[in-house]
Amino acid sequence: MKQQLEQLRAAALRAIEQAGAMEELENVRVKFMGKKGELTAVLKQMGKLSPEERPVMGQLANEARAAMEQAIENARARLTAAALEAKLEAETLDVTVPGRAVKLGHKHPMYLALDEIKDIFVGMGFTVLDGPEIELAELNFDRLNAGEGHPSRDWSDTFYFKEDSSVMLRSQTSPMQVRAMDTMPLPIRMIAPGRVYRKDEVDATHSPMFHQVEGMVIDKNVTMADLKGTLNAVVEQLYGAGTKTRFRPHHFPFTEPSCELDVQCHKCGGKGCPTCKGEGWIELLGAGMIHPRVLEMAGIDPEEWSGWAFGFGLERTAMRQFKIADLRLIFENDVRFLEQF
Ligand code: PHE
Protein backbone atom coordinates (compact mmCIF):
# COMPACT_ATOMS: atom_id res chain seq x y z
CA MET A 1 0.00 0.00 0.00
CA LYS A 2 2.88 2.25 0.69
CA GLN A 3 4.17 1.65 -2.79
CA GLN A 4 0.69 2.26 -4.21
CA LEU A 5 0.51 5.58 -2.37
CA GLU A 6 3.90 6.66 -3.57
CA GLN A 7 3.10 5.80 -7.19
CA LEU A 8 -0.18 7.64 -6.89
CA ARG A 9 1.52 10.68 -5.46
CA ALA A 10 4.16 10.71 -8.21
CA ALA A 11 1.56 10.22 -10.98
CA ALA A 12 -0.66 12.99 -9.58
CA LEU A 13 2.20 15.46 -9.25
CA ARG A 14 3.30 14.73 -12.84
CA ALA A 15 -0.26 15.18 -14.16
CA ILE A 16 -0.66 18.43 -12.22
CA GLU A 17 2.69 19.65 -13.51
CA GLN A 18 1.65 18.91 -17.09
CA ALA A 19 -1.83 20.46 -16.95
CA GLY A 20 -1.85 23.19 -19.64
CA ALA A 21 -5.19 24.75 -18.76
CA MET A 22 -7.47 25.29 -15.75
CA GLU A 23 -10.00 22.80 -17.07
CA GLU A 24 -7.34 20.12 -17.39
CA LEU A 25 -6.09 20.85 -13.88
CA GLU A 26 -9.60 20.46 -12.48
CA ASN A 27 -9.97 17.09 -14.26
CA VAL A 28 -6.70 15.93 -12.69
CA ARG A 29 -7.84 17.06 -9.25
CA VAL A 30 -11.12 15.15 -9.59
CA LYS A 31 -9.33 12.10 -10.96
CA PHE A 32 -7.03 11.80 -7.91
CA MET A 33 -8.70 13.65 -5.06
CA GLY A 34 -12.40 13.67 -5.94
CA LYS A 35 -14.99 11.57 -4.08
CA LYS A 36 -14.45 8.73 -6.51
CA GLY A 37 -10.79 9.64 -7.00
CA GLU A 38 -7.81 7.35 -6.83
CA LEU A 39 -6.42 8.66 -3.53
CA THR A 40 -9.83 8.36 -1.95
CA ALA A 41 -10.00 4.77 -3.16
CA VAL A 42 -6.67 3.96 -1.49
CA LEU A 43 -7.75 5.61 1.76
CA LYS A 44 -10.86 3.45 1.81
CA GLN A 45 -8.58 0.46 2.13
CA MET A 46 -7.13 1.78 5.44
CA GLY A 47 -9.62 -0.31 7.41
CA LYS A 48 -7.93 -3.47 6.27
CA LEU A 49 -4.59 -2.47 7.76
CA SER A 50 -3.22 -3.65 11.09
CA PRO A 51 -3.34 -1.12 13.98
CA GLU A 52 0.45 -0.66 13.78
CA GLU A 53 0.45 0.09 10.07
CA ARG A 54 -2.56 2.41 10.14
CA PRO A 55 -0.93 5.60 11.64
CA VAL A 56 2.12 5.20 9.39
CA MET A 57 -0.04 4.89 6.26
CA GLY A 58 -2.31 7.60 7.52
CA GLN A 59 0.58 9.99 7.74
CA LEU A 60 1.86 8.99 4.31
CA ALA A 61 -1.57 9.50 2.84
CA ASN A 62 -1.91 12.93 4.47
CA GLU A 63 1.48 13.95 3.16
CA ALA A 64 0.52 12.80 -0.33
CA ARG A 65 -2.74 14.80 -0.16
CA ALA A 66 -0.94 17.88 1.15
CA ALA A 67 1.69 17.64 -1.59
CA MET A 68 -1.04 17.33 -4.28
CA GLU A 69 -3.01 20.25 -2.87
CA GLN A 70 0.11 22.38 -2.78
CA ALA A 71 0.98 21.36 -6.36
CA ILE A 72 -2.55 22.20 -7.53
CA GLU A 73 -2.32 25.57 -5.81
CA ASN A 74 0.98 26.28 -7.56
CA ALA A 75 -0.37 25.11 -10.90
CA ARG A 76 -3.41 27.40 -10.50
CA ALA A 77 -1.15 30.38 -9.93
CA ARG A 78 1.00 29.39 -12.91
CA LEU A 79 -2.00 28.99 -15.25
CA THR A 80 -3.62 32.27 -14.11
CA ALA A 81 -0.40 34.17 -14.77
CA ALA A 82 0.01 32.48 -18.17
CA ALA A 83 -3.57 33.33 -19.15
CA LEU A 84 -3.05 36.96 -18.21
CA GLU A 85 0.21 37.01 -20.13
CA ALA A 86 -1.48 35.57 -23.23
CA LYS A 87 -4.31 38.07 -22.97
CA LEU A 88 -1.91 41.00 -22.71
CA GLU A 89 0.05 39.59 -25.62
CA ALA A 90 -3.06 39.34 -27.79
CA GLU A 91 -4.22 42.83 -26.95
CA THR A 92 -0.91 44.55 -27.43
CA LEU A 93 -1.20 48.04 -28.86
CA ASP A 94 1.95 49.28 -30.53
CA VAL A 95 1.75 53.00 -29.95
CA THR A 96 4.84 53.57 -32.08
CA VAL A 97 3.09 52.41 -35.31
CA PRO A 98 2.41 55.49 -37.46
CA GLY A 99 -1.28 56.45 -37.63
CA ARG A 100 -3.46 56.10 -40.66
CA ALA A 101 -4.05 59.61 -42.02
CA VAL A 102 -7.68 60.62 -42.55
CA LYS A 103 -8.07 61.86 -46.11
CA LEU A 104 -10.19 64.99 -46.22
CA GLY A 105 -11.94 65.85 -49.45
CA HIS A 106 -12.28 69.35 -50.79
CA LYS A 107 -14.26 71.28 -53.33
CA HIS A 108 -13.92 70.53 -57.03
CA PRO A 109 -12.00 73.28 -58.89
CA MET A 110 -15.10 74.16 -60.86
CA TYR A 111 -17.07 74.77 -57.70
CA LEU A 112 -14.20 76.82 -56.31
CA ALA A 113 -14.54 79.03 -59.38
CA LEU A 114 -18.32 79.13 -58.95
CA ASP A 115 -18.00 80.12 -55.28
CA GLU A 116 -15.92 83.12 -56.25
CA ILE A 117 -18.46 84.18 -58.86
CA LYS A 118 -21.36 83.71 -56.46
CA ASP A 119 -19.56 85.81 -53.83
CA ILE A 120 -19.10 88.66 -56.29
CA PHE A 121 -22.73 88.71 -57.41
CA VAL A 122 -24.22 88.13 -53.95
CA GLY A 123 -22.09 91.09 -52.85
CA MET A 124 -23.91 93.18 -55.47
CA GLY A 125 -27.34 92.13 -54.26
CA PHE A 126 -28.05 89.25 -56.64
CA THR A 127 -30.08 86.21 -55.56
CA VAL A 128 -28.77 82.75 -56.50
CA LEU A 129 -31.43 80.56 -58.17
CA ASP A 130 -31.52 76.86 -58.92
CA GLY A 131 -33.68 75.35 -61.66
CA PRO A 132 -34.54 72.10 -63.45
CA GLU A 133 -32.20 70.45 -65.93
CA ILE A 134 -35.17 68.75 -67.59
CA GLU A 135 -36.91 71.72 -69.13
CA LEU A 136 -39.88 72.53 -71.33
CA ALA A 137 -38.86 73.50 -74.88
CA GLU A 138 -41.37 76.29 -74.39
CA LEU A 139 -39.15 77.89 -71.75
CA ASN A 140 -35.82 76.94 -73.33
CA PHE A 141 -36.86 78.32 -76.74
CA ASP A 142 -40.32 79.82 -77.34
CA ARG A 143 -40.41 82.11 -74.33
CA LEU A 144 -36.88 83.19 -75.25
CA ASN A 145 -38.02 84.34 -78.67
CA ALA A 146 -36.55 81.33 -80.49
CA GLY A 147 -39.70 80.07 -82.25
CA GLU A 148 -40.35 77.06 -84.47
CA GLY A 149 -37.64 76.64 -87.06
CA HIS A 150 -34.92 78.34 -85.05
CA PRO A 151 -31.66 76.45 -85.78
CA SER A 152 -30.82 75.86 -82.08
CA ARG A 153 -33.99 73.74 -81.78
CA ASP A 154 -32.59 71.15 -84.17
CA TRP A 155 -32.67 67.49 -83.07
CA SER A 156 -29.00 67.23 -83.98
CA ASP A 157 -28.12 69.79 -81.27
CA THR A 158 -30.60 69.04 -78.48
CA PHE A 159 -31.48 66.08 -76.24
CA TYR A 160 -35.27 65.77 -76.48
CA PHE A 161 -37.33 63.37 -74.37
CA LYS A 162 -40.36 63.26 -76.65
CA GLU A 163 -41.10 62.88 -80.36
CA ASP A 164 -43.00 66.17 -80.26
CA SER A 165 -39.88 68.02 -78.99
CA SER A 166 -41.75 69.45 -76.00
CA VAL A 167 -39.44 68.26 -73.19
CA MET A 168 -35.67 68.41 -73.29
CA LEU A 169 -32.45 68.64 -71.33
CA ARG A 170 -31.97 72.39 -71.18
CA SER A 171 -29.37 73.57 -73.71
CA GLN A 172 -28.69 76.78 -71.77
CA THR A 173 -29.48 78.30 -68.37
CA SER A 174 -31.45 81.10 -70.08
CA PRO A 175 -34.86 79.48 -69.35
CA MET A 176 -34.10 80.52 -65.77
CA GLN A 177 -34.68 84.10 -66.96
CA VAL A 178 -38.24 83.11 -67.81
CA ARG A 179 -38.74 81.14 -64.61
CA ALA A 180 -37.53 84.14 -62.61
CA MET A 181 -39.82 86.54 -64.49
CA ASP A 182 -42.77 84.17 -63.93
CA THR A 183 -42.21 83.71 -60.21
CA MET A 184 -40.30 86.63 -58.71
CA PRO A 185 -41.57 90.09 -57.89
CA LEU A 186 -39.91 92.98 -59.75
CA PRO A 187 -37.26 94.31 -59.62
CA ILE A 188 -35.13 91.16 -60.13
CA ARG A 189 -31.42 90.63 -59.71
CA MET A 190 -30.46 86.98 -60.00
CA ILE A 191 -27.83 84.52 -61.11
CA ALA A 192 -28.64 80.89 -61.93
CA PRO A 193 -25.76 78.44 -62.24
CA GLY A 194 -26.34 74.89 -63.41
CA ARG A 195 -25.82 72.06 -65.85
CA VAL A 196 -26.73 72.33 -69.53
CA TYR A 197 -26.68 69.73 -72.31
CA ARG A 198 -25.87 69.79 -76.01
CA LYS A 199 -25.11 67.07 -78.53
CA ASP A 200 -21.40 67.84 -78.74
CA GLU A 201 -18.63 65.29 -79.17
CA VAL A 202 -16.19 65.14 -76.26
CA ASP A 203 -12.86 66.80 -76.92
CA ALA A 204 -10.42 69.12 -75.13
CA THR A 205 -12.91 72.01 -75.18
CA HIS A 206 -16.33 70.33 -75.61
CA SER A 207 -18.56 68.08 -73.54
CA PRO A 208 -22.25 67.12 -74.00
CA MET A 209 -22.77 68.29 -70.42
CA PHE A 210 -21.29 71.46 -69.07
CA HIS A 211 -22.19 74.29 -66.68
CA GLN A 212 -23.39 77.80 -67.33
CA VAL A 213 -24.07 80.73 -65.09
CA GLU A 214 -27.02 82.87 -66.13
CA GLY A 215 -27.50 86.37 -64.80
CA MET A 216 -30.35 88.82 -65.14
CA VAL A 217 -31.42 92.23 -63.92
CA ILE A 218 -34.86 93.76 -64.48
CA ASP A 219 -35.67 97.17 -63.05
CA LYS A 220 -36.83 100.61 -64.12
CA ASN A 221 -34.52 102.68 -66.35
CA VAL A 222 -32.00 99.88 -66.77
CA THR A 223 -29.78 100.49 -69.78
CA MET A 224 -26.81 99.04 -71.63
CA ALA A 225 -24.66 101.30 -69.43
CA ASP A 226 -25.74 99.26 -66.39
CA LEU A 227 -24.85 96.04 -68.20
CA LYS A 228 -21.39 97.34 -69.08
CA GLY A 229 -20.73 98.91 -65.69
CA THR A 230 -21.77 95.82 -63.74
CA LEU A 231 -19.91 93.33 -65.91
CA ASN A 232 -16.79 95.53 -65.91
CA ALA A 233 -16.90 95.57 -62.11
CA VAL A 234 -17.23 91.78 -62.04
CA VAL A 235 -14.29 91.37 -64.44
CA GLU A 236 -12.12 93.63 -62.29
CA GLN A 237 -12.93 91.56 -59.21
CA LEU A 238 -12.18 88.32 -61.06
CA TYR A 239 -9.08 89.37 -62.98
CA GLY A 240 -7.75 92.39 -61.11
CA ALA A 241 -8.34 96.15 -61.13
CA GLY A 242 -7.80 97.83 -64.47
CA THR A 243 -8.46 94.70 -66.56
CA LYS A 244 -9.65 95.90 -69.97
CA THR A 245 -12.85 94.62 -71.55
CA ARG A 246 -14.31 94.77 -75.03
CA PHE A 247 -17.98 94.49 -75.98
CA ARG A 248 -18.50 93.08 -79.50
CA PRO A 249 -21.88 93.09 -81.27
CA HIS A 250 -23.45 89.62 -81.45
CA HIS A 251 -26.83 87.98 -81.85
CA PHE A 252 -29.05 86.12 -79.43
CA PRO A 253 -32.79 85.73 -80.06
CA PHE A 254 -33.72 86.88 -76.55
CA THR A 255 -31.57 89.99 -76.24
CA GLU A 256 -31.52 93.16 -78.32
CA PRO A 257 -28.98 94.58 -78.71
CA SER A 258 -26.73 91.57 -78.00
CA CYS A 259 -23.01 91.45 -77.42
CA GLU A 260 -20.13 89.27 -76.44
CA LEU A 261 -17.74 90.39 -73.76
CA ASP A 262 -14.01 89.79 -74.16
CA VAL A 263 -11.34 90.46 -71.54
CA GLN A 264 -7.85 91.46 -72.44
CA CYS A 265 -5.54 88.47 -72.10
CA HIS A 266 -4.13 88.49 -68.55
CA LYS A 267 -1.12 86.52 -69.76
CA CYS A 268 0.23 88.79 -72.51
CA GLY A 269 -1.65 92.01 -71.80
CA GLY A 270 -3.16 92.03 -75.29
CA LYS A 271 -0.11 91.38 -77.43
CA GLY A 272 -1.16 87.88 -78.37
CA CYS A 273 0.09 84.59 -76.89
CA PRO A 274 -0.83 80.88 -76.74
CA THR A 275 -3.30 81.51 -73.88
CA CYS A 276 -5.40 83.85 -76.05
CA LYS A 277 -4.50 81.99 -79.27
CA GLY A 278 -2.75 85.09 -80.55
CA GLU A 279 -5.89 87.21 -80.26
CA GLY A 280 -4.89 89.37 -77.30
CA TRP A 281 -8.49 88.94 -76.06
CA ILE A 282 -10.37 86.09 -74.44
CA GLU A 283 -14.10 85.61 -74.99
CA LEU A 284 -15.88 85.61 -71.64
CA LEU A 285 -19.62 85.65 -72.07
CA GLY A 286 -22.72 86.47 -74.09
CA ALA A 287 -25.01 89.26 -72.94
CA GLY A 288 -27.53 91.85 -74.03
CA MET A 289 -30.58 93.91 -73.21
CA ILE A 290 -33.61 91.66 -72.66
CA HIS A 291 -35.72 91.63 -75.82
CA PRO A 292 -39.02 93.51 -75.29
CA ARG A 293 -40.91 90.50 -76.66
CA VAL A 294 -39.43 88.27 -73.94
CA LEU A 295 -40.61 90.74 -71.28
CA GLU A 296 -44.04 90.92 -72.91
CA MET A 297 -44.41 87.13 -73.01
CA ALA A 298 -43.78 87.14 -69.23
CA GLY A 299 -46.44 89.80 -68.75
CA ILE A 300 -43.91 92.53 -68.00
CA ASP A 301 -44.51 95.90 -69.66
CA PRO A 302 -41.37 96.79 -71.67
CA GLU A 303 -42.39 100.45 -71.59
CA GLU A 304 -42.10 100.45 -67.81
CA TRP A 305 -39.38 97.86 -67.17
CA SER A 306 -36.14 96.99 -68.88
CA GLY A 307 -33.32 94.61 -68.15
CA TRP A 308 -30.16 92.91 -69.20
CA ALA A 309 -28.87 89.37 -69.05
CA PHE A 310 -25.70 87.41 -69.51
CA GLY A 311 -24.59 83.81 -69.67
CA PHE A 312 -21.22 82.13 -69.57
CA GLY A 313 -19.62 78.72 -69.44
CA LEU A 314 -18.28 77.82 -66.01
CA GLU A 315 -15.74 75.18 -67.12
CA ARG A 316 -14.00 77.68 -69.32
CA THR A 317 -13.75 80.15 -66.45
CA ALA A 318 -12.31 77.46 -64.16
CA MET A 319 -9.89 76.31 -66.86
CA ARG A 320 -8.65 79.85 -67.23
CA GLN A 321 -8.41 80.44 -63.50
CA PHE A 322 -6.54 77.21 -62.74
CA LYS A 323 -4.68 76.93 -66.08
CA ILE A 324 -6.32 73.62 -66.98
CA ALA A 325 -5.56 72.72 -70.59
CA ASP A 326 -8.12 69.96 -71.18
CA LEU A 327 -11.84 70.14 -70.31
CA ARG A 328 -12.01 66.36 -69.84
CA LEU A 329 -9.84 66.58 -66.71
CA ILE A 330 -12.66 68.47 -65.00
CA PHE A 331 -15.08 65.54 -65.39
CA GLU A 332 -12.81 62.51 -65.11
CA ASN A 333 -12.51 62.81 -61.31
CA ASP A 334 -8.96 61.53 -61.24
CA VAL A 335 -7.78 62.31 -57.70
CA ARG A 336 -4.23 62.90 -58.93
CA PHE A 337 -5.69 65.87 -60.81
CA LEU A 338 -8.21 66.99 -58.20
CA GLU A 339 -5.69 66.90 -55.34
CA GLN A 340 -3.85 69.80 -56.93
CA PHE A 341 -6.50 72.37 -56.01
N1 PHE B 1 -27.69 81.49 -73.36
C1 PHE B 1 -26.64 82.06 -74.21
C2 PHE B 1 -25.73 80.92 -74.71
O1 PHE B 1 -25.87 79.80 -74.23
C3 PHE B 1 -25.82 83.07 -73.48
C4 PHE B 1 -26.59 84.33 -73.13
C5 PHE B 1 -27.24 84.44 -71.93
C6 PHE B 1 -26.61 85.40 -73.97
C7 PHE B 1 -27.92 85.59 -71.58
C8 PHE B 1 -27.28 86.57 -73.68
C9 PHE B 1 -27.93 86.66 -72.48
O2 PHE B 1 -24.90 81.12 -75.54
Short mmCIF file of N, CA and C and ligand atoms in Angstrom, two decimals, residues 144 171-175 177 196 198 210 212-215 250-252 254-255 258-260 285-290 308-312, ligand 1:
data_model
loop_
_atom_site.label_atom_id
_atom_site.label_comp_id
_atom_site.label_asym_id
_atom_site.label_seq_id
_atom_site.Cartn_x
_atom_site.Cartn_y
_atom_site.Cartn_z
N LEU A 144 -38.12 82.42 -75.06
CA LEU A 144 -36.88 83.19 -75.25
C LEU A 144 -36.79 83.68 -76.70
N SER A 171 -30.60 73.37 -72.94
CA SER A 171 -29.37 73.57 -73.71
C SER A 171 -28.65 74.82 -73.24
N GLN A 172 -29.27 75.55 -72.32
CA GLN A 172 -28.69 76.78 -71.77
C GLN A 172 -29.40 77.08 -70.44
N THR A 173 -28.81 77.94 -69.63
CA THR A 173 -29.48 78.30 -68.37
C THR A 173 -30.47 79.45 -68.58
N SER A 174 -30.56 79.95 -69.82
CA SER A 174 -31.45 81.10 -70.08
C SER A 174 -32.93 80.87 -69.73
N PRO A 175 -33.47 79.62 -69.81
CA PRO A 175 -34.86 79.48 -69.35
C PRO A 175 -35.06 79.92 -67.90
N GLN A 177 -34.18 82.72 -66.84
CA GLN A 177 -34.68 84.10 -66.96
C GLN A 177 -36.20 84.09 -66.91
N VAL A 196 -26.03 72.24 -68.25
CA VAL A 196 -26.73 72.33 -69.53
C VAL A 196 -26.20 71.23 -70.45
N ARG A 198 -25.81 69.65 -74.55
CA ARG A 198 -25.87 69.79 -76.01
C ARG A 198 -25.22 68.58 -76.65
N PHE A 210 -22.20 70.49 -69.66
CA PHE A 210 -21.29 71.46 -69.07
C PHE A 210 -22.11 72.41 -68.20
N GLN A 212 -23.31 76.38 -67.01
CA GLN A 212 -23.39 77.80 -67.33
C GLN A 212 -23.81 78.57 -66.08
N VAL A 213 -23.52 79.84 -66.10
CA VAL A 213 -24.07 80.73 -65.09
C VAL A 213 -24.86 81.81 -65.84
N GLU A 214 -26.15 81.86 -65.53
CA GLU A 214 -27.02 82.87 -66.13
C GLU A 214 -27.11 84.04 -65.15
N GLY A 215 -27.28 85.22 -65.67
CA GLY A 215 -27.50 86.37 -64.80
C GLY A 215 -28.53 87.29 -65.42
N HIS A 250 -23.20 91.04 -81.21
CA HIS A 250 -23.45 89.62 -81.45
C HIS A 250 -24.94 89.44 -81.67
N HIS A 251 -25.39 88.20 -81.75
CA HIS A 251 -26.83 87.98 -81.85
C HIS A 251 -27.29 86.87 -80.94
N PHE A 252 -28.31 87.16 -80.15
CA PHE A 252 -29.05 86.12 -79.43
C PHE A 252 -30.52 86.45 -79.65
N PHE A 254 -32.99 86.34 -77.70
CA PHE A 254 -33.72 86.88 -76.55
C PHE A 254 -33.13 88.17 -75.99
N THR A 255 -32.09 88.68 -76.66
CA THR A 255 -31.57 89.99 -76.24
C THR A 255 -31.45 90.90 -77.46
N SER A 258 -27.49 92.66 -78.63
CA SER A 258 -26.73 91.57 -78.00
C SER A 258 -25.23 91.84 -78.19
N CYS A 259 -24.46 91.26 -77.29
CA CYS A 259 -23.01 91.45 -77.42
C CYS A 259 -22.28 90.25 -76.85
N GLU A 260 -21.02 90.18 -77.16
CA GLU A 260 -20.13 89.27 -76.44
C GLU A 260 -19.09 90.12 -75.74
N LEU A 285 -18.19 85.96 -72.21
CA LEU A 285 -19.62 85.65 -72.07
C LEU A 285 -20.46 86.34 -73.14
N GLY A 286 -21.72 85.84 -73.23
CA GLY A 286 -22.72 86.47 -74.09
C GLY A 286 -23.64 87.29 -73.21
N ALA A 287 -24.14 88.40 -73.75
CA ALA A 287 -25.01 89.26 -72.94
C ALA A 287 -25.87 90.13 -73.85
N GLY A 288 -26.72 90.92 -73.24
CA GLY A 288 -27.53 91.85 -74.03
C GLY A 288 -28.68 92.40 -73.22
N MET A 289 -29.37 93.36 -73.83
CA MET A 289 -30.58 93.91 -73.21
C MET A 289 -31.74 92.95 -73.50
N ILE A 290 -32.52 92.63 -72.49
CA ILE A 290 -33.61 91.66 -72.66
C ILE A 290 -34.57 92.17 -73.73
N TRP A 308 -31.24 93.50 -68.43
CA TRP A 308 -30.16 92.91 -69.20
C TRP A 308 -29.85 91.52 -68.64
N ALA A 309 -29.17 90.73 -69.46
CA ALA A 309 -28.87 89.37 -69.05
C ALA A 309 -27.52 88.96 -69.61
N PHE A 310 -26.95 87.96 -68.98
CA PHE A 310 -25.70 87.41 -69.51
C PHE A 310 -25.66 85.91 -69.23
N GLY A 311 -24.78 85.23 -69.94
CA GLY A 311 -24.59 83.81 -69.67
C GLY A 311 -23.18 83.42 -70.06
N PHE A 312 -22.57 82.60 -69.21
CA PHE A 312 -21.22 82.13 -69.57
C PHE A 312 -20.98 80.71 -69.12
N1 PHE B 1 -27.69 81.49 -73.36
C1 PHE B 1 -26.64 82.06 -74.21
C2 PHE B 1 -25.73 80.92 -74.71
O1 PHE B 1 -25.87 79.80 -74.23
C3 PHE B 1 -25.82 83.07 -73.48
C4 PHE B 1 -26.59 84.33 -73.13
C5 PHE B 1 -27.24 84.44 -71.93
C6 PHE B 1 -26.61 85.40 -73.97
C7 PHE B 1 -27.92 85.59 -71.58
C8 PHE B 1 -27.28 86.57 -73.68
C9 PHE B 1 -27.93 86.66 -72.48
O2 PHE B 1 -24.90 81.12 -75.54
#
